[in-house]
Coordinates of C-alpha atoms in Angstrom, one line a residue:
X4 CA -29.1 0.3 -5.2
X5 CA -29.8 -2.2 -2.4
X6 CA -25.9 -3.5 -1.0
X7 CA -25.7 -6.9 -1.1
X8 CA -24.4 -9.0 2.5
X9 CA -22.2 -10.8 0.4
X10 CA -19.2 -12.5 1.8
X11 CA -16.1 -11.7 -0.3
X12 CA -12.5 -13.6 -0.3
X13 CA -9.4 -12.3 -1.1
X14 CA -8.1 -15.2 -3.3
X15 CA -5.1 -13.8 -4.7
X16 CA -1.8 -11.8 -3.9
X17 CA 0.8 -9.8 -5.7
X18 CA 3.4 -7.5 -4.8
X19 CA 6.5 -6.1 -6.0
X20 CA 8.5 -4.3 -2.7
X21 CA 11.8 -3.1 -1.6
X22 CA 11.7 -6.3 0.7
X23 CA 11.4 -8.6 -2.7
X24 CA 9.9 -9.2 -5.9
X25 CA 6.9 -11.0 -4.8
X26 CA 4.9 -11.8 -2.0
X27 CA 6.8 -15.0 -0.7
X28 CA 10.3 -12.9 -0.6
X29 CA 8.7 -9.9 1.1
X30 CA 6.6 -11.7 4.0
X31 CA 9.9 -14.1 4.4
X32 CA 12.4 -9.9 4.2
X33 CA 8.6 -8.9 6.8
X34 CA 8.9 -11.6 9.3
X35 CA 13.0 -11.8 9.6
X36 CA 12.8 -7.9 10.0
X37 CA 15.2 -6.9 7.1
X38 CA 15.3 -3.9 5.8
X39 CA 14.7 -2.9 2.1
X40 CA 16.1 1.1 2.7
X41 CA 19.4 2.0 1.1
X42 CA 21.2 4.7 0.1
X43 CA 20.5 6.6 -3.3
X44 CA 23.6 6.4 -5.2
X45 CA 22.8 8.2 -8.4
X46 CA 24.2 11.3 -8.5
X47 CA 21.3 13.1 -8.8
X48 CA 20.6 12.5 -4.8
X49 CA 24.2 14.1 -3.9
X50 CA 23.0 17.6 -3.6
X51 CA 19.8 16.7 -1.8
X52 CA 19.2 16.5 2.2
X53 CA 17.7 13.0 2.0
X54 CA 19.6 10.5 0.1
X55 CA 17.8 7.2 1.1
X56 CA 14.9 5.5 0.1
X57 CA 13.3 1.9 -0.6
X58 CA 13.9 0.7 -4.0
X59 CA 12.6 -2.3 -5.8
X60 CA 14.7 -5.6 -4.6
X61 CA 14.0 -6.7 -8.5
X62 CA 13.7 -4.3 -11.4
X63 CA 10.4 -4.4 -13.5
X64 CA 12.3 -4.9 -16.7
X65 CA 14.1 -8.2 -15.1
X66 CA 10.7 -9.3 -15.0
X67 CA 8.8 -7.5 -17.8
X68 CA 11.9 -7.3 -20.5
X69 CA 13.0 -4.2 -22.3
X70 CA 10.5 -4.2 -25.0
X71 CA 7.4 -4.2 -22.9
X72 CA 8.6 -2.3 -20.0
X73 CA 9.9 1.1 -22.3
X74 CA 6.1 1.4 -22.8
X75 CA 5.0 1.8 -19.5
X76 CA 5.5 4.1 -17.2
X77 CA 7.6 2.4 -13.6
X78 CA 4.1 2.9 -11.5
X79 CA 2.4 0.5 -14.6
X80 CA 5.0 -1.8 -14.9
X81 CA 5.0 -2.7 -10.8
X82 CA 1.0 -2.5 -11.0
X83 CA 1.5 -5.3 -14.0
X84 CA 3.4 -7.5 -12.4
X85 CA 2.1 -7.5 -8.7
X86 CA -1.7 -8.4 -10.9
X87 CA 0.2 -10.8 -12.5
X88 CA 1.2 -12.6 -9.7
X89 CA -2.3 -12.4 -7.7
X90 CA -3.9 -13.8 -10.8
X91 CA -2.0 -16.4 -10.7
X92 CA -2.0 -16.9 -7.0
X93 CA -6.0 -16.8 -7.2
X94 CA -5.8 -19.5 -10.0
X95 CA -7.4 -17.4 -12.7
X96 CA -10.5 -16.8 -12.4
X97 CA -13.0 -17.9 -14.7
X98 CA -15.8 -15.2 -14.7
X99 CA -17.5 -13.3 -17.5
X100 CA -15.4 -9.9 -18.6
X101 CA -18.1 -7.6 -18.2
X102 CA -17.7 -8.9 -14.3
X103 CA -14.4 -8.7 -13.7
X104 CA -13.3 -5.3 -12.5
X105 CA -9.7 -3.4 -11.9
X106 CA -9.6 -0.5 -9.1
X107 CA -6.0 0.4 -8.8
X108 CA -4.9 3.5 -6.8
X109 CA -1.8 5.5 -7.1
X110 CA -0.8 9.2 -5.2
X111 CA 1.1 10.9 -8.0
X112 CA 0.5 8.0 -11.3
X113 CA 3.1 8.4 -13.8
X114 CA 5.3 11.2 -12.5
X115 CA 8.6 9.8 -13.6
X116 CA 7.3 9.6 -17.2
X117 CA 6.2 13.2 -16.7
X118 CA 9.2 14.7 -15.4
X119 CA 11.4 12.7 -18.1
X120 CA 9.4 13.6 -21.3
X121 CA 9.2 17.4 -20.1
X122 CA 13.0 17.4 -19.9
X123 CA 13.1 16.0 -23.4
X124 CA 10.8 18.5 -24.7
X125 CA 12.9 20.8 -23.4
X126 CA 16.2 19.9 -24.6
X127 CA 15.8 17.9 -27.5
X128 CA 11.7 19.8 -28.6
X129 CA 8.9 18.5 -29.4
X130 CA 9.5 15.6 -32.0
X131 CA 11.6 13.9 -30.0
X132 CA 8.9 13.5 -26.7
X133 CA 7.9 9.8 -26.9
X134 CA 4.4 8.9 -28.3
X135 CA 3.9 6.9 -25.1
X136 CA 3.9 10.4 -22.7
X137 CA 0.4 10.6 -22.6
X138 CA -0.6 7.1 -21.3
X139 CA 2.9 6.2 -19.4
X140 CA 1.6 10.0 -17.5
X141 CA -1.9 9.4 -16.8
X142 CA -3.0 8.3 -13.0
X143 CA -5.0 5.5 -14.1
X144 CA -2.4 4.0 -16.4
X145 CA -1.8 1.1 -13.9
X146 CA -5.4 -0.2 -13.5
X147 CA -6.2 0.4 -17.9
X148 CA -3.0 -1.8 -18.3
X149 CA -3.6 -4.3 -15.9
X150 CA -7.7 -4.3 -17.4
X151 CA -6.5 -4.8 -20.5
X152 CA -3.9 -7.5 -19.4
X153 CA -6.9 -9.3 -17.7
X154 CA -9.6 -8.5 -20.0
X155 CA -11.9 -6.9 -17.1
X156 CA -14.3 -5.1 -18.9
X157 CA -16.5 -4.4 -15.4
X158 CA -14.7 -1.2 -14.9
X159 CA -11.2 0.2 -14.6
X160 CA -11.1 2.7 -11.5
X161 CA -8.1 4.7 -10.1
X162 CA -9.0 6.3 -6.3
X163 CA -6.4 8.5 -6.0
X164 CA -6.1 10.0 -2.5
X165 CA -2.8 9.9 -1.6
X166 CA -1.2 7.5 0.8
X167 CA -5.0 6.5 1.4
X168 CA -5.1 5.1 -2.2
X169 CA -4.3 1.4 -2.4
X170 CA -6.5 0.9 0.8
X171 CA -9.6 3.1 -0.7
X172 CA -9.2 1.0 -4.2
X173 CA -9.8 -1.6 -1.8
X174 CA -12.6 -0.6 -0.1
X175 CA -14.3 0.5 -3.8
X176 CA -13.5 -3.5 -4.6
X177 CA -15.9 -4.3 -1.6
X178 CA -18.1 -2.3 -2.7
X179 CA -18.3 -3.2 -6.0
X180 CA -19.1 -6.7 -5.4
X181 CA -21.7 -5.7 -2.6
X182 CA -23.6 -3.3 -5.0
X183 CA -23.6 -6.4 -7.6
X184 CA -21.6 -4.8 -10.1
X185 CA -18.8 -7.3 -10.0
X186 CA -18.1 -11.0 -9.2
X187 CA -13.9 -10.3 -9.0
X188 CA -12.3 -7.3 -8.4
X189 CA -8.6 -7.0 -8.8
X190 CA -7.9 -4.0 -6.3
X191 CA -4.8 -2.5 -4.9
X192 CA -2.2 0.4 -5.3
X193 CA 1.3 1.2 -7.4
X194 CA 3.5 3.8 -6.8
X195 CA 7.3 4.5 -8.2
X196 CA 8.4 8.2 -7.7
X197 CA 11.3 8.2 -6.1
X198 CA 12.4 11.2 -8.1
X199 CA 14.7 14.1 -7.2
X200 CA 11.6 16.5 -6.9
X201 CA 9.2 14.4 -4.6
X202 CA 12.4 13.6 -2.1
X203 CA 13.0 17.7 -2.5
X204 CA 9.2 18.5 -2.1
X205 CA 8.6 16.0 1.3
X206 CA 12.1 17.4 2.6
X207 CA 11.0 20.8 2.7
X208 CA 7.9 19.8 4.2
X209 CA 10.4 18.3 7.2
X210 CA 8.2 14.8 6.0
X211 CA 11.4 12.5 5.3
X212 CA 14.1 11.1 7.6
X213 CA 17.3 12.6 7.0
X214 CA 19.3 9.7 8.7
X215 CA 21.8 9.7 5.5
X216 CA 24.2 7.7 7.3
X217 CA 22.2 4.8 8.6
X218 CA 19.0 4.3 5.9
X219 CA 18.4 1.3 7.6
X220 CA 17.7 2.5 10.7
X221 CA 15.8 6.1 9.6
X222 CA 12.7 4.3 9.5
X223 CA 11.6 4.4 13.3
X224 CA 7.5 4.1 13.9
X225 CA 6.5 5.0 16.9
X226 CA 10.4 5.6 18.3
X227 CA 10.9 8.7 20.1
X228 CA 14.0 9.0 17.7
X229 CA 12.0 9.2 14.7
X230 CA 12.5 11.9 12.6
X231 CA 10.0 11.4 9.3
X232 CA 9.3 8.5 6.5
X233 CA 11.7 6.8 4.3
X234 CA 10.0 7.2 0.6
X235 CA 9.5 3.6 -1.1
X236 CA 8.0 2.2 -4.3
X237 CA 6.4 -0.5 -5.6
X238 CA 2.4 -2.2 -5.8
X239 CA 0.4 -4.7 -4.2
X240 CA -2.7 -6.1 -5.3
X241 CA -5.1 -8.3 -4.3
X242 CA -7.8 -10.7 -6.0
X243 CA -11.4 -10.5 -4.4
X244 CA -14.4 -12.7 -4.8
X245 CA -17.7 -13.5 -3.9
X246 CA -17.2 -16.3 -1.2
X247 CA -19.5 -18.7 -2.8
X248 CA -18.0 -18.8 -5.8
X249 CA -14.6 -19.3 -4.4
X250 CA -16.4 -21.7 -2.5
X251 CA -17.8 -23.9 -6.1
X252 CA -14.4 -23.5 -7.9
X253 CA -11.8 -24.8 -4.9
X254 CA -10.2 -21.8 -4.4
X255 CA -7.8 -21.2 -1.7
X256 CA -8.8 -18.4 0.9
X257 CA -6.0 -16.3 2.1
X258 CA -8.8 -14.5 4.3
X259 CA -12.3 -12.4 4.2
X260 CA -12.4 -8.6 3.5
X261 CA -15.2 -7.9 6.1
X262 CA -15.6 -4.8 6.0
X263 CA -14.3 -1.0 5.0
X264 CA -14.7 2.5 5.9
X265 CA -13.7 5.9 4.5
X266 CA -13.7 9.3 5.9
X267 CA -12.1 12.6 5.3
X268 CA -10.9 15.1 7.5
X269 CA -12.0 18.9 6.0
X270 CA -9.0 19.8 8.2
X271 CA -5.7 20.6 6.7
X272 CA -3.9 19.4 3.4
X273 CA -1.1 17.9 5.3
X274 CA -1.8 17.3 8.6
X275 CA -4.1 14.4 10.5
X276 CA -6.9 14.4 12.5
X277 CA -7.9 12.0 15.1
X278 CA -12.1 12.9 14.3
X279 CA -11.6 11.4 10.7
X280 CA -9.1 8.3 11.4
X281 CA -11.7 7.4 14.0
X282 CA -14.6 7.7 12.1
X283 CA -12.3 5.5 9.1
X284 CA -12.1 2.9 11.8
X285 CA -15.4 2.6 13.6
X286 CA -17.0 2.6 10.0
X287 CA -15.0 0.0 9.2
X288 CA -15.8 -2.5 12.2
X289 CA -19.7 -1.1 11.7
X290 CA -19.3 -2.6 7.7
X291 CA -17.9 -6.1 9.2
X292 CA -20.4 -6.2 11.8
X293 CA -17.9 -6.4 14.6
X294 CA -16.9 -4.6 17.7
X295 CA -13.6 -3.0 19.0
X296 CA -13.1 -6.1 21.1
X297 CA -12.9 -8.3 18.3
X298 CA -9.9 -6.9 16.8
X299 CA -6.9 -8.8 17.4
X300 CA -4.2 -7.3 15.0
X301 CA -3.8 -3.6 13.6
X302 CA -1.2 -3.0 10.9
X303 CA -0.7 0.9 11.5
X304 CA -0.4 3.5 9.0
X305 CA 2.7 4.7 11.3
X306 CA 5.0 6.5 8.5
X307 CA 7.6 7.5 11.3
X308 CA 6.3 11.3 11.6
X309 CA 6.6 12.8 14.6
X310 CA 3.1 14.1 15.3
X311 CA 1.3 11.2 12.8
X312 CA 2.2 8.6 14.9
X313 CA 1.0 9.7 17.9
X314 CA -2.4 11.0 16.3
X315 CA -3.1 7.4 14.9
X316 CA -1.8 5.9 18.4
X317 CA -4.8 7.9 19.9
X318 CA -7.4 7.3 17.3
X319 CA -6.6 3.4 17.5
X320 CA -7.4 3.7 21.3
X321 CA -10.0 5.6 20.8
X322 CA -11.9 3.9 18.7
X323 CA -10.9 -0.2 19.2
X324 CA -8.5 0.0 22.6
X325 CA -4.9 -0.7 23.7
X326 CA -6.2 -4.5 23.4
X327 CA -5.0 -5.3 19.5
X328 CA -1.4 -6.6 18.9
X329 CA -0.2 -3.4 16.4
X330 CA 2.7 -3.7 13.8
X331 CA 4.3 -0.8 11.4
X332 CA 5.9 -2.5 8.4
X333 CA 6.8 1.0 6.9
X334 CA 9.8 1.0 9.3
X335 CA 11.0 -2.1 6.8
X336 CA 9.7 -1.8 3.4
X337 CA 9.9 2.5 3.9
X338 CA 6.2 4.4 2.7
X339 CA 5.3 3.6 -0.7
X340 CA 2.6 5.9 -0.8
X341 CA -0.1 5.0 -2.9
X342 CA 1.3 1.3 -2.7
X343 CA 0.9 1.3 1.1
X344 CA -2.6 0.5 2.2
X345 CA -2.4 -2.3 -0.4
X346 CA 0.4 -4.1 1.0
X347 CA -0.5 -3.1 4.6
X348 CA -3.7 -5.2 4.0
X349 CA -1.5 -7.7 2.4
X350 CA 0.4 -7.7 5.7
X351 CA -2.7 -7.9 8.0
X352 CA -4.1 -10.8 5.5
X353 CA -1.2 -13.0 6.2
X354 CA -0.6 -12.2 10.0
X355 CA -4.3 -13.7 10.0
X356 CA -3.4 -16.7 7.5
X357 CA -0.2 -17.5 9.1
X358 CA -0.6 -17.0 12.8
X359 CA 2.2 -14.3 12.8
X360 CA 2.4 -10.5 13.5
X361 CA 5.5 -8.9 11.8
X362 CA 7.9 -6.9 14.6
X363 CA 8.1 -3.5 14.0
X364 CA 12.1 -2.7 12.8
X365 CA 13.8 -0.1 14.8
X366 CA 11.6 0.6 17.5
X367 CA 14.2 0.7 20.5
X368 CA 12.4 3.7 22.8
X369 CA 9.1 3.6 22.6
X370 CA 7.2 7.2 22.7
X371 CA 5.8 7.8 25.9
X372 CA 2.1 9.4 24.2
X373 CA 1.7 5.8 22.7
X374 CA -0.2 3.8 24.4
X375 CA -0.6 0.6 22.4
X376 CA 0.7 -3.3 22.5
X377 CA 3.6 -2.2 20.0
X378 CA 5.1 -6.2 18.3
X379 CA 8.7 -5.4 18.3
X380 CA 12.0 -7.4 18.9
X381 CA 10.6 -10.3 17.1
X382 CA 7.5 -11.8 15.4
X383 CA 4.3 -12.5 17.7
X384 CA 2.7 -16.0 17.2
X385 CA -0.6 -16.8 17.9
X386 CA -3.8 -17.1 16.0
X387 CA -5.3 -13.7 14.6
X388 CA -9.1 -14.3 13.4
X389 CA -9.2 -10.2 12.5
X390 CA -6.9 -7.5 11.9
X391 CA -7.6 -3.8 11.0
X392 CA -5.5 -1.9 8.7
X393 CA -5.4 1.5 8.3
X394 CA -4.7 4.0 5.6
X395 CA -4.2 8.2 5.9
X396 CA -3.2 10.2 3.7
X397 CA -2.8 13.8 2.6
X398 CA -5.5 15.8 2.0
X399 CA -7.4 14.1 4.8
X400 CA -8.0 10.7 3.7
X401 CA -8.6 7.6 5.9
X402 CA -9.9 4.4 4.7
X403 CA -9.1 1.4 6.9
X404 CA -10.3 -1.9 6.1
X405 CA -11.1 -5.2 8.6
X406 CA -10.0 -8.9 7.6
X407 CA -11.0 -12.3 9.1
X408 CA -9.4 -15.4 8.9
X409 CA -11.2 -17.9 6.5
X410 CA -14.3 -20.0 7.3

């Protein structure tokens, strides 16, 4: 099938952070450099060597209520309410169901529903395991609810490739409305596992910051200090639409999804590779119809590993320069995983709508092997007509995707 040049718009936005329970709080939590990384005080987390992590500023069920959030799964009910707020923000839509489509990624889906319902079957046996297991469990759970909230009947799709997801569902939303088979496409990611297993299983895998006594400063991109991520939760979303009909209805532009690319590695389950991030990138400026020089702003993966950092730090150089003013909003709202190329193109959407680059949080030393234009201290003003933001994840999964401010 021939792709199709279109221009698309991202007309909505939707998030639900550990910085606040929309977008509006967690730009405002972005740009005054808070932190949204506490300590775990359940007592679940005594016993383990990492007892911090980014939790939801506002709980789901605060916004959901009781009746409709015991039905879903935590990575559903976060995907629900970021769409509905980027619904909303885009000002609904009108379009025909069978073109409306959902692509919503996640890394691990419903793993808290999983976990919880095998420790009632083991306990309490099989009648007492909840008739909602099977779709609270299931990876695509976020993008069928949020389809069936919508009434997208265009497709429901659920990338899921890790910390790559949210950008990759993305990058399928592009695609989707180049190949013709959508008008709108409400694409993003949701994750919520901040579970006593997934802190145990990153630990071991010496992923995770073990900064017990400071969570608000274990989060440390780029910093020679830094000692791993700081696991988050929570989903961002965003509405995207052929320009020209955003154009004939009104509609407000936050800015233009240009372009996309996504590569894998064949490498190693765990670790990066420069060859594939690369690739991700110059793909990404080839699908926008740009060159390196053009990019102005780069919201980095930058989890706060020790050897990730300094692989993307070489791949952005690589392939774009030391040129591009380059932010790491992990070190504030932690890594929400499949979440987190969603709301890093969220980030690199408003830096370009607002004229603002977020400071990177807790960067005091920068590592010597990075040789990039690092925002920290405070915000950088200044006008931002593209930004590139980039996704990896385990497994050897890049997508990054370019933005441009609105015509």
């Amino acid at each position: 099938m021939a792709v199709d040049r279109a221009d698309v718009a991202v007309t909505g936005l939707g998030a639900t952070t550990p910085l606040g329970g929309d977008v509006p709080s967690t730009w405002a939590a972005l740009l005054a450099g808070q932190s949204g990384i506490s300590l775990i005080e359940e007592e679940w987390a005594a016993a383990l060597p990492v007892r911090i992590a980014g939790r939801l500023r506002v709980e789901p069920e605060e916004v959901l209520g009781r009746v409709k959030a015991r039905r879903l799964d935590r990575c559903e009910q976060v995907a629900l309410i970021a769409a509905r707020e980027a619904w909303a923000d885009a000002g609904a839509p009108e379009t025909e169901p069978e073109r409306l489509a959902v692509v919503i990624g996640t890394g691990v889906g419903g793993l808290l529903s999983t976990l919880a319902q095998a420790d009632v079957l083991e306990t309490s046996g099989a009648r007492r395991v909840s008739p909602y297991t099977v779709p609270m469990m299931m990876p695509n759970g976020p993008a069928a609810v949020v389809s069936m909230e919508l009434g997208a009947r265009g497709g429901a799709h659920t990338p899921v490739s890790a910390c790559a997801s949210g950008a990759e569902a993305i990058a399928m939303g592009l695609d989707l409305i180049r190949l013709g088979r959508a008008d709108v496409v409400v694409a993003g990611g949701s994750e919520a596992c901040v579970h006593p297993l997934t802190i145990a299983g990153f630990a071991q895998a010496r992923a995770l910051s073990t900064r017990n006594d400071a969570p608000q400063e274990a989060s440390r991109p780029f910093d020679t200090a830094r000692d791993g991520f700081v696991l988050g939760e929570g989903a961002a979303l965003v509405v995207l639409e052929r320009a020209e009909s955003a154009a004939a209805r009104g509609a407000r532009v936050h800015a233009m999804l240009a372009g996309a690319g996504v590569t894998s590695d064949a490498h190693h389950i765990t670790a990066a590779h420069s060859d594939g991030q690369v690739r991700a990138i110059r793909l990404a400026l080839a699908s926008a119809g740009l060159d390196a020089l053009d990019i102005g702003h780069v919201h980095a993966h930058a989890t706060s590993t020790p050897p990730g950092d300094v692989t993307e730090a070489r791949s952005i150089a690589e392939a774009i320069g030391t040129h591009p003013a380059v932010t790491a909003t992990k070190s504030m709202t932690g890594h929400l995983c499949g979440a987190a190329g969603a709301m890093g193109a969220i980030s690199a959407i408003l830096a370009i709508r607002d004229g603002i680059v977020p400071a990177t949080r807790n960067l005091v030393d920068l590592d010597p092997e990075i040789k990039l234009d690092i925002v920290t201290g405070r915000p950088r003003r200044g006008r931002q007509d593209t930004a590139l933001s980039n996704s990896f994840g385990f497994g050897g999964h890049n997508a990054s995707l370019v933005f441009a401010s609105a015509p």
